[in-house]
Coordinates of C-alpha atoms in Angstrom, one line a residue:
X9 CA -37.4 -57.8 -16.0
X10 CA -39.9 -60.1 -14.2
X11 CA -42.8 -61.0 -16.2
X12 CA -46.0 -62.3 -14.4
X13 CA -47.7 -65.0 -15.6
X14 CA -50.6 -63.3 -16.3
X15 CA -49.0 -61.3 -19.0
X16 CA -48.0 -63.8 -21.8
X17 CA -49.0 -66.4 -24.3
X18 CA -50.1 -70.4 -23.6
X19 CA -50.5 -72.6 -26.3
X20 CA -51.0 -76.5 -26.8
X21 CA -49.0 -79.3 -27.9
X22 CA -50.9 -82.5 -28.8
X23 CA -49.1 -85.3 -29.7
X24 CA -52.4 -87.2 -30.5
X25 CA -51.7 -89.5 -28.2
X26 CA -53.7 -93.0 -28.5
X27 CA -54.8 -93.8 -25.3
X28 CA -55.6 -97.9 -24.2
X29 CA -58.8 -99.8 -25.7
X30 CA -59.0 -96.6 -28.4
X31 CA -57.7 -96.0 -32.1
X32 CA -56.3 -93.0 -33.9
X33 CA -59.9 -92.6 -34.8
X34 CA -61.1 -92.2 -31.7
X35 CA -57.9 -89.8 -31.0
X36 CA -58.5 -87.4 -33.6
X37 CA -62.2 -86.6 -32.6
X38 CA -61.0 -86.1 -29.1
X39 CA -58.4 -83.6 -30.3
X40 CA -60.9 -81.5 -32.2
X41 CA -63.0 -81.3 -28.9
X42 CA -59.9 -80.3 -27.0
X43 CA -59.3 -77.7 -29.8
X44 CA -62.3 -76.1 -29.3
X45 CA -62.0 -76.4 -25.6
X46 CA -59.1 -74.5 -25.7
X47 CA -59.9 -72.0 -28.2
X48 CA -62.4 -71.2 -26.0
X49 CA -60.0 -70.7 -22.9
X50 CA -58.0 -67.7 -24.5
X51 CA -54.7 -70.5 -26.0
X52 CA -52.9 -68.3 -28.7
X53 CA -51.6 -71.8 -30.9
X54 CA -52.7 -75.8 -31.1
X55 CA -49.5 -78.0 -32.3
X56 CA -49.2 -81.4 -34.0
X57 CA -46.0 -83.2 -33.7
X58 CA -44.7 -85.0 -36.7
X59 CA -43.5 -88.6 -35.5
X60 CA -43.3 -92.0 -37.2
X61 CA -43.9 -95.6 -36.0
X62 CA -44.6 -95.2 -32.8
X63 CA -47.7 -96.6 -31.5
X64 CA -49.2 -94.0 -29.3
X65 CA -48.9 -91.0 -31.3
X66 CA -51.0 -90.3 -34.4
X67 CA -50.0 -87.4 -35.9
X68 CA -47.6 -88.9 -38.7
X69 CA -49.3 -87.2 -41.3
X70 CA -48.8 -83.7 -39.6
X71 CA -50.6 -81.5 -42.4
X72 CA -53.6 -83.9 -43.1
X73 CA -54.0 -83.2 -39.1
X74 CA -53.3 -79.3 -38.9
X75 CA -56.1 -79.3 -41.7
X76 CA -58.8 -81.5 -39.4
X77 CA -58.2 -79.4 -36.2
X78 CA -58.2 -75.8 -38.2
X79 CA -61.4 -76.8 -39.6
X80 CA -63.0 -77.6 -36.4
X81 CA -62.4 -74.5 -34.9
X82 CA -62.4 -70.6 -35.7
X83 CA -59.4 -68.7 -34.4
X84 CA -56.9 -70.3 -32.7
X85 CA -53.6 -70.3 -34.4
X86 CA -52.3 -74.0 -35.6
X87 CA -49.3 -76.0 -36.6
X88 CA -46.4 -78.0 -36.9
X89 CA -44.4 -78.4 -33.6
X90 CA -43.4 -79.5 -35.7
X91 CA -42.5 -80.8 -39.3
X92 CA -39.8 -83.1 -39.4
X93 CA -37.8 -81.7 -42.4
X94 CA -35.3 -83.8 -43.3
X95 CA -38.4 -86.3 -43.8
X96 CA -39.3 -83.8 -46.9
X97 CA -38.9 -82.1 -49.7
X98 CA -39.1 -78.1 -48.9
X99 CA -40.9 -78.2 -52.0
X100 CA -43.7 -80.3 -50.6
X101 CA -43.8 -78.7 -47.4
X102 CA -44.2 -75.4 -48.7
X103 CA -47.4 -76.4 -51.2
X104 CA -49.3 -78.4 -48.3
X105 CA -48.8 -75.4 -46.0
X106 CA -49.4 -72.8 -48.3
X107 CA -52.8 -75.2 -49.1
X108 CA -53.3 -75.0 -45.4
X109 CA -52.8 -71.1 -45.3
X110 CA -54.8 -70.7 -48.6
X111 CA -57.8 -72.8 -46.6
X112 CA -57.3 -70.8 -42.9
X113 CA -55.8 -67.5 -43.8
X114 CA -53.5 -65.8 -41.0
X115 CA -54.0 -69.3 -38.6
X116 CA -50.8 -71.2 -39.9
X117 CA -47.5 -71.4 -38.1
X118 CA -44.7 -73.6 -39.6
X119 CA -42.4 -75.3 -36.7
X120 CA -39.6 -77.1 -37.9
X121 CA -37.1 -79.4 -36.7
X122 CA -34.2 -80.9 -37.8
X123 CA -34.2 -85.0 -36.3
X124 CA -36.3 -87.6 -38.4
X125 CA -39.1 -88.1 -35.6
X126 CA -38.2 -91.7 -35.7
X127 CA -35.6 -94.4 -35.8
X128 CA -33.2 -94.8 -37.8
X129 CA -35.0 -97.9 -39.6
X130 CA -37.9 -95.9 -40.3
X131 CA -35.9 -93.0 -41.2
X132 CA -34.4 -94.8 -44.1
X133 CA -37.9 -96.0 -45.1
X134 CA -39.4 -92.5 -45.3
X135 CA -36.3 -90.9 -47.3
X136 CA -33.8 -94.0 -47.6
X137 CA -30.3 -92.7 -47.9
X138 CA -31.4 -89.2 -48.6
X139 CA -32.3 -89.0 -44.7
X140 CA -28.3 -88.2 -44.6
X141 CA -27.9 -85.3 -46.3
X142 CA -31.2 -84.0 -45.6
X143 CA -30.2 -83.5 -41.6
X144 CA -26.6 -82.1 -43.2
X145 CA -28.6 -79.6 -45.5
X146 CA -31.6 -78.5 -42.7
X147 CA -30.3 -74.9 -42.3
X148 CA -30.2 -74.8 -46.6
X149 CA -33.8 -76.0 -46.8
X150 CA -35.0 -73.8 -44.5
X151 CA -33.8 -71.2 -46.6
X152 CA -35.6 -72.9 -50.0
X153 CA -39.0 -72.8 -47.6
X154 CA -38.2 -69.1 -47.4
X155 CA -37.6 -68.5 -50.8
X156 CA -41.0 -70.5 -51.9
X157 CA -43.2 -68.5 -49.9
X158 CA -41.9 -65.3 -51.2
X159 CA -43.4 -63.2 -53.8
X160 CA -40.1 -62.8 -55.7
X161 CA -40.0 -66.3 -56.0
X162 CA -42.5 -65.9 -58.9
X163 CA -40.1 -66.0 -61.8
X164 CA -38.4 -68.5 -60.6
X165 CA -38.6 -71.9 -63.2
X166 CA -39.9 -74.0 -59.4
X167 CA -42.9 -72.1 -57.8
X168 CA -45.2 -73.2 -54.8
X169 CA -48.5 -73.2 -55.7
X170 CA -50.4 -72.4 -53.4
X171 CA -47.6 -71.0 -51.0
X172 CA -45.7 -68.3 -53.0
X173 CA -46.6 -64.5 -51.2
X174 CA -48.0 -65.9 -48.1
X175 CA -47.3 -65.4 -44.7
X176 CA -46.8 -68.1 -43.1
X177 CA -44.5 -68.0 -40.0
X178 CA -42.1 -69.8 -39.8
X179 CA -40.4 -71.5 -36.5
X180 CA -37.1 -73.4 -35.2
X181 CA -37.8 -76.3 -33.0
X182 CA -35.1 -77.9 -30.7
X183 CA -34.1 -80.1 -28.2
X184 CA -30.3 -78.8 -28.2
X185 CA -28.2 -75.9 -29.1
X186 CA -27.4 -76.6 -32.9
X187 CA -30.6 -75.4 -33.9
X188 CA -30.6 -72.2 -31.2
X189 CA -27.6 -71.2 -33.8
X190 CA -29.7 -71.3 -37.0
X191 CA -33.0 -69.8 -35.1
X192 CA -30.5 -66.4 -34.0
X193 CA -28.7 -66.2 -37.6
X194 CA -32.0 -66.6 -39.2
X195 CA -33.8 -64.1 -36.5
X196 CA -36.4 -66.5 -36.3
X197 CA -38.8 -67.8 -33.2
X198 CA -37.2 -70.4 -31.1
X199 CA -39.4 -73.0 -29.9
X200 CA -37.6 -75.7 -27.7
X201 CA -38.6 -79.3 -26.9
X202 CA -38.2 -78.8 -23.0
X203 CA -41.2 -81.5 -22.3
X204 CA -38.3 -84.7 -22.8
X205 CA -35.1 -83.0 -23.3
X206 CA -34.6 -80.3 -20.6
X207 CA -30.5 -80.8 -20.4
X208 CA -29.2 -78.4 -22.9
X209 CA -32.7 -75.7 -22.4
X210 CA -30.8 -73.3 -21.0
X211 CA -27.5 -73.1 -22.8
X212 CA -29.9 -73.0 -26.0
X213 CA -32.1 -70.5 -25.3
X214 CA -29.1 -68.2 -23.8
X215 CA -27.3 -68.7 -27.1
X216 CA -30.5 -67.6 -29.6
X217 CA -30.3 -64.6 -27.2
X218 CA -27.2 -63.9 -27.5
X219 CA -26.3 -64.2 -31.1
X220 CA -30.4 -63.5 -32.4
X221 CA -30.0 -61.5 -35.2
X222 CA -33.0 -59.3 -36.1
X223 CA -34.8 -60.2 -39.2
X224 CA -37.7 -59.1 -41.9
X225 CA -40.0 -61.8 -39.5
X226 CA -38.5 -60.8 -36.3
X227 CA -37.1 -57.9 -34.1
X228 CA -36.6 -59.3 -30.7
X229 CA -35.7 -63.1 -29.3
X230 CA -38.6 -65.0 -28.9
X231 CA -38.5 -68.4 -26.9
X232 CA -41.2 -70.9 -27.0
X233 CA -40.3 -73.7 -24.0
X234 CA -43.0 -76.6 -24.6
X235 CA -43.7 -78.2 -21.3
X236 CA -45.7 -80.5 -19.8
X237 CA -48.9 -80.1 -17.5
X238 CA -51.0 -82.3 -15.5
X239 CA -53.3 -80.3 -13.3
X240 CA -56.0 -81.3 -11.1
X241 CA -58.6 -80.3 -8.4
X242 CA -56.2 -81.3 -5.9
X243 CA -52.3 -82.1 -6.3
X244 CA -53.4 -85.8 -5.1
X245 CA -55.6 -86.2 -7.7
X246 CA -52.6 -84.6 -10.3
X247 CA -50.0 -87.0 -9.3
X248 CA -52.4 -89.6 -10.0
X249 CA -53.0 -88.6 -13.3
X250 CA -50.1 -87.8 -14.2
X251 CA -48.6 -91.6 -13.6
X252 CA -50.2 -92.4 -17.3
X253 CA -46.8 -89.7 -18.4
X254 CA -44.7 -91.8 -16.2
X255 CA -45.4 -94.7 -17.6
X256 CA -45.5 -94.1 -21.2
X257 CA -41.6 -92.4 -20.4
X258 CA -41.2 -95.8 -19.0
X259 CA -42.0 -97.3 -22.4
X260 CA -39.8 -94.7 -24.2
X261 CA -36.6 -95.6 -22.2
X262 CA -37.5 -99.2 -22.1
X263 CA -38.0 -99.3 -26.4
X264 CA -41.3 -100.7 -25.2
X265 CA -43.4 -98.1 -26.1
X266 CA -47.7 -98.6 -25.4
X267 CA -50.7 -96.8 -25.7
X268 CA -51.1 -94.3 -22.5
X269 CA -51.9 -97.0 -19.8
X270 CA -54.7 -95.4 -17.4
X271 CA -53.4 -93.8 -14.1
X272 CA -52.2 -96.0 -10.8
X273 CA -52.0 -95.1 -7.7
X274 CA -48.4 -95.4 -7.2
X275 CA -45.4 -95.7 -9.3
X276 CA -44.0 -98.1 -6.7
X277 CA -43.2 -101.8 -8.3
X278 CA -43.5 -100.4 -11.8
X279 CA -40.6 -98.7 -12.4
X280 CA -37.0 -99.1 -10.9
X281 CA -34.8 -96.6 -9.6
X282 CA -32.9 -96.5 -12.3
X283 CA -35.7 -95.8 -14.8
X284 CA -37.3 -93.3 -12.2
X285 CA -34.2 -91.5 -12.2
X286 CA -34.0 -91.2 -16.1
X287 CA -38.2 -90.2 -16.4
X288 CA -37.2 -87.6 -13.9
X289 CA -34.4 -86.0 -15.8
X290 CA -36.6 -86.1 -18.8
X291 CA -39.8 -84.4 -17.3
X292 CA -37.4 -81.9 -15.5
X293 CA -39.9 -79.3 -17.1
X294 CA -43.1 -80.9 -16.1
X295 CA -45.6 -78.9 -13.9
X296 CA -48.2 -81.6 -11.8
X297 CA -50.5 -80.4 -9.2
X298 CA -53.3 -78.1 -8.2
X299 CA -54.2 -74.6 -9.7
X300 CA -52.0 -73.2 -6.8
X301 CA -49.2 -75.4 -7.2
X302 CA -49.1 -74.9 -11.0
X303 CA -49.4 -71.2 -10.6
X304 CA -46.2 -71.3 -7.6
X305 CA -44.2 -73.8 -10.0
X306 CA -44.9 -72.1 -13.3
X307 CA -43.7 -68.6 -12.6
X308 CA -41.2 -69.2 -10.8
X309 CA -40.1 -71.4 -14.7
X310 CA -40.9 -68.2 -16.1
X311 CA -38.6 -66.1 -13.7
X312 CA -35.8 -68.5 -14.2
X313 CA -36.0 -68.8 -17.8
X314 CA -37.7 -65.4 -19.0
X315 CA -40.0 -67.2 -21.8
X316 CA -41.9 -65.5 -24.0
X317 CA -44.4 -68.2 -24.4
X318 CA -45.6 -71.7 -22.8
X319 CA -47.0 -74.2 -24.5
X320 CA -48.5 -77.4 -22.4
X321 CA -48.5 -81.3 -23.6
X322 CA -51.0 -83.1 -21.4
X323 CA -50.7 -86.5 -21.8
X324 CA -54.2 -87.4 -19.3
X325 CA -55.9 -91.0 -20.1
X326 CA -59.1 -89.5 -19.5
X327 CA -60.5 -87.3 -21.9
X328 CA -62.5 -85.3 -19.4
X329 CA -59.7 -85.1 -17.6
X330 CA -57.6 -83.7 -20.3
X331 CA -60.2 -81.2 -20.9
X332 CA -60.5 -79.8 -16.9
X333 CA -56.5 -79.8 -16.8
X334 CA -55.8 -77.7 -19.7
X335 CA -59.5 -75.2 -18.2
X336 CA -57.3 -75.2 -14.9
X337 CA -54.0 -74.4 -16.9
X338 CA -56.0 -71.3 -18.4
X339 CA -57.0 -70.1 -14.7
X340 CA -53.7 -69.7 -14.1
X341 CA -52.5 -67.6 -17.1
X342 CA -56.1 -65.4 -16.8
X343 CA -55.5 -65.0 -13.2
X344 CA -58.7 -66.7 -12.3

């Protein structure tokens, strides 16, 4: 069955994106405004993505952020989108979200993935040759997670403290179809990385479908499709915005990644056909325009894919920007 747009869930991704001229500093004050912004729109979740040496995105120490944006607002529900596991110790992970929890009860959500967030260089300088068998063992350490939080955990000679009897939920993240297996056997939420790797979205999600398995956490399937947004008063003023995306894509297919450039007015002489090509199979999932045109291109995503939830990345230069795009966003999903 159909589902109007009207009738489910929109969250936030931020990727703490360092714009031009600014510092991580400056990015992390701007992110608790936007949290508050869009706790005030009716957004169900606000997400921090773990990712490592890359110098637009400041989020490496996921949990330290979760913490600042929780505090600076009341109600909206945040997290990982997610926590890089391999990068960890399950132990860890389950005492600085069961901190979290312990500090914002019933606000926590635990996304995990299964890639390092990084290259391989960096990767071998967070867990050196560990980072192997930590990607083999992901399904495994999502299982020790489990087993931390729970309350029979308790006689157990290792115990998370704080963590053990909370409820913290916990989620699959992906950006292919291994990990729509271990969300369905685990019957857990499915959250895929459709905002730069739309090519395998839909074999995934049909697969958790398929074999989802109902749990103790969860009855039905639910999917999670991350995309991004870029809206605007006009869908003029949109595609200019959203050339900052372009160009930092440009600098992810390049390896010369930058801090989000400011918008141009055409793409024309800055990127070649072959790289436009690429940027445009990445951002396959990536909604640009007016209210109307979002509104027109979202639900007919929704109709094609039958989500459950969307949640928005908006990488805007401008903060004010940023802040009327994900307002316009809201309009949409409120039927304003």
């Amino acid at each position: 069955m159909k589902r109007s747009i009207t009738n489910i869930p929109y969250s936030v991704l931020d990727l703490a994106t360092v714009i031009e001229g600014k510092t991580p500093a400056d990015t992390f004050k701007k992110s608790a405004d936007l949290a508050r912004h869009v706790e005030d729109l009716g957004y169900t979740r606000y997400w921090l993505a773990e990712h490592h040496n890359m110098i637009s995105v400041a989020s490496s120490a996921t949990s330290v952020v979760i913490g600042h944006i929780a505090a600076a607002t009341k109600t909206i529900r945040v997290g990982s989108g997610g926590i890089m596991l391999p990068n960890h110790s399950p132990l860890v992970i389950a005492e600085q979200f069961g901190t979290l929890e312990s500090l914002f009860p019933g606000r926590i959500d635990l996304g995990l993935g299964r890639a390092p967030g990084t290259d391989q260089v960096t990767a071998m300088a967070i867990r050196g040759e560990q980072r192997f068998q930590a990607a083999q063992t992901f399904p495994q350490d999502v299982l020790k997670l489990q087993a931390y939080f729970s309350s029979e955990n308790s006689g157990s000679s290792v115990r998370a403290i704080p963590g053990e009897g909370l409820d913290i939920p916990i989620w699959i993240l992906g950006s292919s179809t291994d990990s729509a297996h271990l969300a369905a056997a685990l019957g857990l939420p499915y959250a895929f990385a459709s905002h730069f790797a739309p090519a395998q979205f839909m074999t995934a999600i049909n697969i958790y479908r398929d074999k989802f398995k109902p749990s103790e956490h969860l009855q039905q399937p639910y999917v999670l499709a991350c995309v991004n947004v870029v809206a605007g008063e006009t869908d003029a003023e949109a595609n200019k915005l959203a050339t900052s995306l372009y160009q930092m894509f440009r600098g992810v297919i390049t390896g010369k990644r930058q801090l989000l450039p400011p918008p141009v007015d055409s793409m024309e002489g800055i990127w070649s056909d072959y790289e436009e090509e690429q940027i445009s199979q990445m951002l396959a999932c990536t909604f640009v325009g007016s209210k109307e045109t979002i509104k027109t291109d979202l639900q007919q995503f929704i109709d094609q894919t039958g989500v459950d939830e969307v949640m928005a990345s908006a990488h805007i230069f401008d903060h004010f920007a940023r802040l009327r795009s994900y307002e316009i966003l809201s309009e949409v999903f409120r039927g304003i």
